[in-house]
mmCIF file of C-alpha atoms in Angstrom:
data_model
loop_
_atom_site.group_PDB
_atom_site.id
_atom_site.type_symbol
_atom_site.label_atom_id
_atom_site.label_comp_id
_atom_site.label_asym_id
_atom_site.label_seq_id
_atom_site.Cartn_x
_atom_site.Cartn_y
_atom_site.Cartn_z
ATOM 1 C CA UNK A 1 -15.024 73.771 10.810
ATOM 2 C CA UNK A 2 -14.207 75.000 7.158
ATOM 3 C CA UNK A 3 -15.783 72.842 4.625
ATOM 4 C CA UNK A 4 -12.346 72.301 3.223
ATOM 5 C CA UNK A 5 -11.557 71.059 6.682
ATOM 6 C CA UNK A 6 -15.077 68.615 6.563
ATOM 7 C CA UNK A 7 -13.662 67.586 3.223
ATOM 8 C CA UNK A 8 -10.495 65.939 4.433
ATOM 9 C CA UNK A 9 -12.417 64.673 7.490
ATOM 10 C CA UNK A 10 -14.389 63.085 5.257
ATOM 11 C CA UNK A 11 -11.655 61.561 3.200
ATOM 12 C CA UNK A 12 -9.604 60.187 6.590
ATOM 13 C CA UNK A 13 -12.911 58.685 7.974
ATOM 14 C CA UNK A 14 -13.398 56.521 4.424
ATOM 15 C CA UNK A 15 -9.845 55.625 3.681
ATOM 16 C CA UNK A 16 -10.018 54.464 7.782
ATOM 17 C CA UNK A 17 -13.322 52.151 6.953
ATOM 18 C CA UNK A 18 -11.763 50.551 3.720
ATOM 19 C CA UNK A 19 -8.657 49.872 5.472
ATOM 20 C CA UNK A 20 -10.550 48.299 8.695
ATOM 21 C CA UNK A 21 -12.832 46.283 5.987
ATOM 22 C CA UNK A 22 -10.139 45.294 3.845
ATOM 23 C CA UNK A 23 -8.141 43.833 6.431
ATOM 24 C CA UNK A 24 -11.355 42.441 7.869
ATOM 25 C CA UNK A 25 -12.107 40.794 4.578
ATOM 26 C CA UNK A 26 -8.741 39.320 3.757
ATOM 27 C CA UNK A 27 -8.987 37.196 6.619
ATOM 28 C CA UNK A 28 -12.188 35.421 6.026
ATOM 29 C CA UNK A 29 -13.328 32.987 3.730
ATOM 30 C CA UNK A 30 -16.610 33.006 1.937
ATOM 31 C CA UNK A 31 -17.712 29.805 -0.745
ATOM 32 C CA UNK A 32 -18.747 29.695 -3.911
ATOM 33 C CA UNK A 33 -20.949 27.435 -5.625
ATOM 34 C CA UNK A 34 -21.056 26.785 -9.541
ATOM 35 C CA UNK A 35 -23.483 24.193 -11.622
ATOM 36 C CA UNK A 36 -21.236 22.243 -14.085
ATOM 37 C CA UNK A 37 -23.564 21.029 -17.048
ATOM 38 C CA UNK A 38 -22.194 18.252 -18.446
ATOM 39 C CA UNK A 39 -24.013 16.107 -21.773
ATOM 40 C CA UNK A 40 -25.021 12.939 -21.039
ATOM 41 C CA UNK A 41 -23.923 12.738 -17.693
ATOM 42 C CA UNK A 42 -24.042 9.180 -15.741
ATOM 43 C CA UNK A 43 -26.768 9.386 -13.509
ATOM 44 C CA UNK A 44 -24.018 7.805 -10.781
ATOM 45 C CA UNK A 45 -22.229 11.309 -10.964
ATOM 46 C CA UNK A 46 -25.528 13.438 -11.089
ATOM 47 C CA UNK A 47 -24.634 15.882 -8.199
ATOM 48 C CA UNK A 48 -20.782 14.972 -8.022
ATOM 49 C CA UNK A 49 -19.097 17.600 -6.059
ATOM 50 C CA UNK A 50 -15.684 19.127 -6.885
ATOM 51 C CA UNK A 51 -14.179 21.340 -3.820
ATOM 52 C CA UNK A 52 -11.556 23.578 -5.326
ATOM 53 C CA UNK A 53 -8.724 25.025 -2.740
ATOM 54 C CA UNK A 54 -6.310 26.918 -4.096
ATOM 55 C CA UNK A 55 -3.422 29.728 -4.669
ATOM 56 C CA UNK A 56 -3.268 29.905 -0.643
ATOM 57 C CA UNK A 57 0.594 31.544 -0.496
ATOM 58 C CA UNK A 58 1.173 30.578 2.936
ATOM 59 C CA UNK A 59 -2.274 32.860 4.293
ATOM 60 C CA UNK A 60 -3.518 31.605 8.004
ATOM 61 C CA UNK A 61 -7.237 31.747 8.264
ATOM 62 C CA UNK A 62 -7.714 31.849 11.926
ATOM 63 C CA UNK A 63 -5.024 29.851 14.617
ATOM 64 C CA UNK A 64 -3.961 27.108 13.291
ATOM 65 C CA UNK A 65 -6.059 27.485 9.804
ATOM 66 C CA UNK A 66 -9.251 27.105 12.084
ATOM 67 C CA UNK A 67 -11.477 29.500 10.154
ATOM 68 C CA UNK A 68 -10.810 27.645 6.549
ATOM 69 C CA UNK A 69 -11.228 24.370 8.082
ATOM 70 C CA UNK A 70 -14.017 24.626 9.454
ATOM 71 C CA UNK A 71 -15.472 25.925 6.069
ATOM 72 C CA UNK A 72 -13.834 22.493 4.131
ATOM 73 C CA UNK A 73 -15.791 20.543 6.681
ATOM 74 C CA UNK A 74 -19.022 21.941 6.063
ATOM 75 C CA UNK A 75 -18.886 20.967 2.382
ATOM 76 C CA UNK A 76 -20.351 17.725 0.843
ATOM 77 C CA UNK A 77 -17.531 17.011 -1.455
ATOM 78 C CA UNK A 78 -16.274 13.816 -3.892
ATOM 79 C CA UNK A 79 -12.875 15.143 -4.767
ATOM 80 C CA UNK A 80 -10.676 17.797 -3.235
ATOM 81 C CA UNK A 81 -8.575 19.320 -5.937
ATOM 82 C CA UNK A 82 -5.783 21.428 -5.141
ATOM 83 C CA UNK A 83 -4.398 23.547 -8.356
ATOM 84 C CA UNK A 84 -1.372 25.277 -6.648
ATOM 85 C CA UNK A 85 0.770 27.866 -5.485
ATOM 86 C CA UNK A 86 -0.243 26.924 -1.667
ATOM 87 C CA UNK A 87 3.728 28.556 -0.850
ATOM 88 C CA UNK A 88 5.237 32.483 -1.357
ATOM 89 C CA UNK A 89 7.627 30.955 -3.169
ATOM 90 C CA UNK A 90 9.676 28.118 -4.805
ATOM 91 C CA UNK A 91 12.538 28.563 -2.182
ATOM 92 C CA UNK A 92 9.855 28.756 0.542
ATOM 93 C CA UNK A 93 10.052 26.223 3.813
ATOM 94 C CA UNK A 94 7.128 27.401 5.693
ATOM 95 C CA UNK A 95 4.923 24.101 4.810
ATOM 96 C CA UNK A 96 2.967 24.311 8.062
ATOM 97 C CA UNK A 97 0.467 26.887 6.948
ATOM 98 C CA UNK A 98 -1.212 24.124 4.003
ATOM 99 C CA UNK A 99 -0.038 21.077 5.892
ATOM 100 C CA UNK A 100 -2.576 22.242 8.856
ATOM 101 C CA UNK A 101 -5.226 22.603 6.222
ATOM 102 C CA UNK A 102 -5.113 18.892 5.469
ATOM 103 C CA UNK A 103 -4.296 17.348 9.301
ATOM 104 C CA UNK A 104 -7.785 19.197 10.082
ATOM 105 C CA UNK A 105 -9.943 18.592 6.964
ATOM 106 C CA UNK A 106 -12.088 15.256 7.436
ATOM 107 C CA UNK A 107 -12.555 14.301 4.163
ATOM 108 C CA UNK A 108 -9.663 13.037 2.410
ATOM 109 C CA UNK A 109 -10.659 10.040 0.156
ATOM 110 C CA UNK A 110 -9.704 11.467 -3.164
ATOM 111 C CA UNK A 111 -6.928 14.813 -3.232
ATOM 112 C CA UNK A 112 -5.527 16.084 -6.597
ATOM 113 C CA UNK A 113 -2.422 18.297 -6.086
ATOM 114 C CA UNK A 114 -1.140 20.256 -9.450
ATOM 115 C CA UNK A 115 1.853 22.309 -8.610
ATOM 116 C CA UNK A 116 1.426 26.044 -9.030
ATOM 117 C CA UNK A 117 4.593 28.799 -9.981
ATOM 118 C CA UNK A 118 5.443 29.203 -6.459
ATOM 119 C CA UNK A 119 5.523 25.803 -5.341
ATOM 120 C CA UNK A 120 9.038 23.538 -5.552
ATOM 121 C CA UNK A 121 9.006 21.469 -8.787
ATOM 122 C CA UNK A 122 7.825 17.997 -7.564
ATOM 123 C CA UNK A 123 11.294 16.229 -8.102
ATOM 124 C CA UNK A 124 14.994 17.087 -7.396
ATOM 125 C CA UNK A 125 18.322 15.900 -7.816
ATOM 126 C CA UNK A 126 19.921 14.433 -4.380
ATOM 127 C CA UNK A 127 23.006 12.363 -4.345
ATOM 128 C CA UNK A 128 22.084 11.854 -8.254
ATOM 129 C CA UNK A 129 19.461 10.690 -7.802
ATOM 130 C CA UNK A 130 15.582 11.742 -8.442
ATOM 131 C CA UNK A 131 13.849 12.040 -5.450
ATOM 132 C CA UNK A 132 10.386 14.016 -4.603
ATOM 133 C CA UNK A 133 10.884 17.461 -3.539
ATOM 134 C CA UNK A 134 10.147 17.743 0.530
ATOM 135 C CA UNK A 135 7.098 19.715 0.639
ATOM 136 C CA UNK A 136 5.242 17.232 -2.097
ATOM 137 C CA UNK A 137 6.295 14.129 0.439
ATOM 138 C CA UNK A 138 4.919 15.836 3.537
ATOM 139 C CA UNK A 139 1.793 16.499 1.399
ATOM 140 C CA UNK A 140 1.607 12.553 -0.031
ATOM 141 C CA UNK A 141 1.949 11.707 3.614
ATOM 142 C CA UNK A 142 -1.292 13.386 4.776
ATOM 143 C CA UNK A 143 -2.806 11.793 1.871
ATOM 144 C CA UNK A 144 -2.625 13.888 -1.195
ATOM 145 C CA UNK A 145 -1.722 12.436 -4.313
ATOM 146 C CA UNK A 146 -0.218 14.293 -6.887
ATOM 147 C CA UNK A 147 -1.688 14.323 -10.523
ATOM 148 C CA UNK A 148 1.076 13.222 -12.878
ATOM 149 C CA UNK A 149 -1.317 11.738 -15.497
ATOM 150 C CA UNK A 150 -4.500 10.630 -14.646
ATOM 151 C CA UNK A 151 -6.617 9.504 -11.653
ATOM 152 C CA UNK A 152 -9.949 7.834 -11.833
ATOM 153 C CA UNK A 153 -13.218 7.226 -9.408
ATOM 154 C CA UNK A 154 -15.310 4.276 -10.617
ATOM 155 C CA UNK A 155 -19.188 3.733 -10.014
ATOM 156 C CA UNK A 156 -20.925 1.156 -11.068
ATOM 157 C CA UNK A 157 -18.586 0.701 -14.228
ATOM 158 C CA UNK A 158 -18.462 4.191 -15.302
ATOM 159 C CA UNK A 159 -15.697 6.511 -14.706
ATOM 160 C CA UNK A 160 -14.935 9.967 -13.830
ATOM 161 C CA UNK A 161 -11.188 10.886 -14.531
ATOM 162 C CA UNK A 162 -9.153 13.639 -13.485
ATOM 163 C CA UNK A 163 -5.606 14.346 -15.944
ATOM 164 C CA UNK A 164 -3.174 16.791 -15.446
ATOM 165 C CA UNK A 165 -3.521 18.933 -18.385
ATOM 166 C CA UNK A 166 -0.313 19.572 -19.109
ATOM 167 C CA UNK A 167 0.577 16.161 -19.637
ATOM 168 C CA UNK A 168 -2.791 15.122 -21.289
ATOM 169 C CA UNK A 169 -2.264 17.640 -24.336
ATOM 170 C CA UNK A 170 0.502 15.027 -25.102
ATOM 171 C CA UNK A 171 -1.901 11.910 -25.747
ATOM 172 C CA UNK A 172 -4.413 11.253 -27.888
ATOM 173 C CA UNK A 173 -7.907 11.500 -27.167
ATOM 174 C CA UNK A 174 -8.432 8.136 -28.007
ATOM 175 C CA UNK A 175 -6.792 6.988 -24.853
ATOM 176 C CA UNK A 176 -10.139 8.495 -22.583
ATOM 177 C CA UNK A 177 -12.371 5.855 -21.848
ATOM 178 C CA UNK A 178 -13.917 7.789 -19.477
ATOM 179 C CA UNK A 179 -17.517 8.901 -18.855
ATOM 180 C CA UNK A 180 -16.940 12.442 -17.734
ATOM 181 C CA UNK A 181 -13.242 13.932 -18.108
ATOM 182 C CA UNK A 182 -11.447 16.854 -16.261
ATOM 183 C CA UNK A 183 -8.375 18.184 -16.197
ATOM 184 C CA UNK A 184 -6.480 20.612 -13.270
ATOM 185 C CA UNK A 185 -4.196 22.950 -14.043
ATOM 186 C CA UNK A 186 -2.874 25.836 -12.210
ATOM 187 C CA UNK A 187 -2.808 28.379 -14.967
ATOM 188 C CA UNK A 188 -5.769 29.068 -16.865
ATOM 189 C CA UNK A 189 -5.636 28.372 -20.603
ATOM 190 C CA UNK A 190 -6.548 31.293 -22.680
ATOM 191 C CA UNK A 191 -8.522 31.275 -25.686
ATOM 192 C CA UNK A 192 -5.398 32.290 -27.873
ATOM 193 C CA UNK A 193 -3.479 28.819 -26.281
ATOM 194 C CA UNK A 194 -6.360 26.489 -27.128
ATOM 195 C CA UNK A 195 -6.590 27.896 -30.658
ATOM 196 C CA UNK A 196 -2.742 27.211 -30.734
ATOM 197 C CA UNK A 197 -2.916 23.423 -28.996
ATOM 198 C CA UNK A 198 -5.633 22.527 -31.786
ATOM 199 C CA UNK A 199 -3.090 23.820 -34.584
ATOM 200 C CA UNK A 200 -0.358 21.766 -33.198
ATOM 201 C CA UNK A 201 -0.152 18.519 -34.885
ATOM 202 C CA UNK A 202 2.121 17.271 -31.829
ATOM 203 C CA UNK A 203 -0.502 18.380 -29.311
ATOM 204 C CA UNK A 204 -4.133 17.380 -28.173
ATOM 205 C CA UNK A 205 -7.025 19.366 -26.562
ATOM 206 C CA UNK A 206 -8.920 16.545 -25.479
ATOM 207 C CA UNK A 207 -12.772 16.438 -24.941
ATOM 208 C CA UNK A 208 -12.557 17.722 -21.552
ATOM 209 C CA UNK A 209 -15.734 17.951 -19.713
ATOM 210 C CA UNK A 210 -14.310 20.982 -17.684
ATOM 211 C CA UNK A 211 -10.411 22.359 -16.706
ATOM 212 C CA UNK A 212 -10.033 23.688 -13.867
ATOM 213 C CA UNK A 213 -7.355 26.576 -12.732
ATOM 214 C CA UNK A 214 -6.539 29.298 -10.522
ATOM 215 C CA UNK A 215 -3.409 31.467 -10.339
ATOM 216 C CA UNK A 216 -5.082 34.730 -11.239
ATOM 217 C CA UNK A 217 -6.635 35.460 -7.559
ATOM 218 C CA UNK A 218 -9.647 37.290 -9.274
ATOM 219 C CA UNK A 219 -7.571 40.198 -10.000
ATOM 220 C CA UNK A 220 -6.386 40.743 -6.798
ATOM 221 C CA UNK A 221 -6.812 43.945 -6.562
ATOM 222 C CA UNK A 222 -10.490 44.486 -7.490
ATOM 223 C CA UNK A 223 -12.590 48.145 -8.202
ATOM 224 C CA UNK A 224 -15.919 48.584 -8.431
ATOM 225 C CA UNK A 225 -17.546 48.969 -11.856
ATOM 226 C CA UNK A 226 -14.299 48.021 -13.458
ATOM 227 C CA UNK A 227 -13.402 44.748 -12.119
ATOM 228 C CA UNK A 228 -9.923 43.114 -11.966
ATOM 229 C CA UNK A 229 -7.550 45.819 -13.090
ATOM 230 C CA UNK A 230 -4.603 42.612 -13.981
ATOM 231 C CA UNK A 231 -3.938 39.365 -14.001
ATOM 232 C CA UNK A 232 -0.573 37.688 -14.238
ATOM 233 C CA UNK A 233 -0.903 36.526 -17.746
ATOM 234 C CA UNK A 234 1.696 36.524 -20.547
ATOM 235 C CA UNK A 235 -0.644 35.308 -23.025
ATOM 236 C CA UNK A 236 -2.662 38.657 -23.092
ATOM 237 C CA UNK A 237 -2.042 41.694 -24.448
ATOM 238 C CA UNK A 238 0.027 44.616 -22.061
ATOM 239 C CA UNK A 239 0.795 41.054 -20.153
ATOM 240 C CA UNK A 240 -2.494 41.005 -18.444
ATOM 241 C CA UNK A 241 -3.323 44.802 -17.583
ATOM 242 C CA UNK A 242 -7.187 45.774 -18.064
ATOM 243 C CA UNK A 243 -7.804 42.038 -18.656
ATOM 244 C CA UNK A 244 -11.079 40.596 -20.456
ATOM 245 C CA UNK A 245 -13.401 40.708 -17.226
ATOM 246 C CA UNK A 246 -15.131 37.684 -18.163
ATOM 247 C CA UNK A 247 -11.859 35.577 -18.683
ATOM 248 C CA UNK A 248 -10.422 36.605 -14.661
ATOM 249 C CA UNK A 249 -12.569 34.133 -12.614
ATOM 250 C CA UNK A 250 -15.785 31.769 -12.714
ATOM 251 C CA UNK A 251 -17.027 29.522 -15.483
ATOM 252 C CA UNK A 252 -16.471 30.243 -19.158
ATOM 253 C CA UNK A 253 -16.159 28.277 -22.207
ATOM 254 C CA UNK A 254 -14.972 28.853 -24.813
ATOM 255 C CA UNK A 255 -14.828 26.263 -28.889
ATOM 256 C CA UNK A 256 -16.720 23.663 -26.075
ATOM 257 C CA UNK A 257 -14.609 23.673 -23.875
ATOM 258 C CA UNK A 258 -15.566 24.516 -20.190
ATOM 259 C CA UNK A 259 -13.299 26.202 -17.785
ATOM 260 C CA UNK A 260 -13.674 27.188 -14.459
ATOM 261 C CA UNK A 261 -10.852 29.887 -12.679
ATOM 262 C CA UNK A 262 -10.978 30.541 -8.847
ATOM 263 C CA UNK A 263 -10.045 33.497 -7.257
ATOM 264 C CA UNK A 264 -8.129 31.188 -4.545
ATOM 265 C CA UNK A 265 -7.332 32.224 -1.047
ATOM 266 C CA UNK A 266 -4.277 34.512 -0.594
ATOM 267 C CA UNK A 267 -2.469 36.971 -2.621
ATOM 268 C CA UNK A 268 0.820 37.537 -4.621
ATOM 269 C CA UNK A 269 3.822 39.683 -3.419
ATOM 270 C CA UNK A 270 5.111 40.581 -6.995
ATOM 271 C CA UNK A 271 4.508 43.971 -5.780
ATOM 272 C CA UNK A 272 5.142 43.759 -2.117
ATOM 273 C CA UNK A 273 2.960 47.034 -1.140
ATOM 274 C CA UNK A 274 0.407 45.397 -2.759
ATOM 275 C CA UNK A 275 0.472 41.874 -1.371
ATOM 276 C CA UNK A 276 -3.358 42.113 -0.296
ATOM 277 C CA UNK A 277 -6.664 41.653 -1.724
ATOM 278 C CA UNK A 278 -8.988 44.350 -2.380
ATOM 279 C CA UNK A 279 -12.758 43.949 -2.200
ATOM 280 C CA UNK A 280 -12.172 40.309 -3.476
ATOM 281 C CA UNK A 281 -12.668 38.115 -0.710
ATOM 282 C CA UNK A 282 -11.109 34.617 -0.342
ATOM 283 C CA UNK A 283 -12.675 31.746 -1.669
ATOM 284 C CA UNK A 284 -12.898 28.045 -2.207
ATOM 285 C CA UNK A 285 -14.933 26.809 -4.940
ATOM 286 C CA UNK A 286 -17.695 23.553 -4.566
ATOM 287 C CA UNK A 287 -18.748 22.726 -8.360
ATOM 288 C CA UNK A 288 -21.591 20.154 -8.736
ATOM 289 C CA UNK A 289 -21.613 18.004 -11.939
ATOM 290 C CA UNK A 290 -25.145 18.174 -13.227
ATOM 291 C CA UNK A 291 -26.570 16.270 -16.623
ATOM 292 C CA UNK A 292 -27.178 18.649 -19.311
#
């Protein structure tokens, strides 16, 4: 055998391993765990846990959603928050793939739903009336409750409170009366949007304790040195190409406020030969409140 011939045996035999490993790591689920320092913490919410599923787009993790399951059960967790895009798309019927998620999870005392791009705006028009949109009521009916304004968990007269933070730029801060506040959002907010919200004399960036998004899937598409090589992000410059690495997932903060941006679970098909992830496995996302 030529060397040129060794060469492309070579190539075939790596392309053939990334391919088996990428397909290999699409399909499981791995979680991450993130301190959340916050000052003067109640001691009641020292070691509050946050479990963070999101951006699933339909993916099956095992029959019947076994596989991701079975990691939501093995997590301590206070609140489940769900920060969207759980369908392909808006027009989308195939519910079954998130709605098996939540008939097999144990835990459901408190679960925040924030719609993401590809999910059905909550409410539609039928008969001329407003009524919610199907997939939110088969969602309310296993027990989720979506997060219009703001939601609160009480111990021993202090308060945790979850807002959507969409809404929430609308009020003023002097309507929190809450301990420790934090908002869900599907898209992250960008330095350049904060900067903007504070300028905005009809707008409010609260004192938010931490926001918490998704949407960007890490990247996606992931290489090694180099990191996420775009994120779908209008805000940025070149629209999100060769984004600022340490704005595409994990905690940052940025003027004091705290954000945290998981790389969810499935992927996008914007570009439909590219509707994988690559060396940027799945995750969900447990965040501890710790005092600072």
């Amino acid at each position: 055998m030529n060397k040129l011939k060794r060469v492309l045996l070579f190539i075939v035999i790596v392309f053939m391993i990334l391919v088996i490993y990428t397909i290999w790591d699409n399909n499981r689920v791995i979680i991450v765990e993130e301190d959340i320092l916050v000052e003067d913490l109640p001691v009641e919410f020292e070691e509050f846990k946050i479990l963070q599923v999101t951006d699933l787009h339909e993916k099956e993790f095992g029959k019947n959603q076994k596989e991701l399951i079975n990691k939501i059960n093995s997590v301590r967790y206070d609140v489940l928050s769900l920060t969207g895009d759980y369908l392909k798309s808006q027009d989308s019927e195939n519910y079954s793939a998130t709605y098996k998620i939540l008939d097999g999870i144990r835990n459901k005392e408190h679960v925040l739903y924030v719609p993401g791009n590809t999910d059905p705006a909550p409410y539609v028009i039928k008969n001329k009336t407003v009524v919610r949109n199907p997939f939110l009521l088969g969602l309310e009916k296993r027990g989720v409750k979506l997060l219009e304004s703001d939601y609160k968990i009480n111990h021993n007269g202090v308060a945790v409170q979850f807002v959507n933070f969409e809404e929430s730029i609308l009020e003023k801060d002097e309507e929190n009366n809450s301990s420790v506040l934090i908002a869900l959002n599907h898209y992250p907010i960008v330095d350049t949007r904060i900067d903007q919200i504070r300028e905005n004399p009809n707008q409010h960036i609260r004192n938010y304790d931490l926001i918490m998004a998704g949407h960007y899937h890490g990247g996606q598409i992931r290489l090694p040195f180099v990191g996420a090589l775009f994120v779908p992000e209008a805000w940025y410059e070149r629209s999100g190409l060769f984004p600022p690495q340490d704005r595409v997932k994990g905690l940052w903060q940025y003027n004091h406020t705290k954000q945290y941006v998981s790389a969810g679970l499935g992927s996008s098909n914007a570009i439909p030969f590219l509707n994988f992830r690559f060396l940027n496995t799945p995750e969900i996302n447990v965040l501890t409140l710790r005092r600072k």
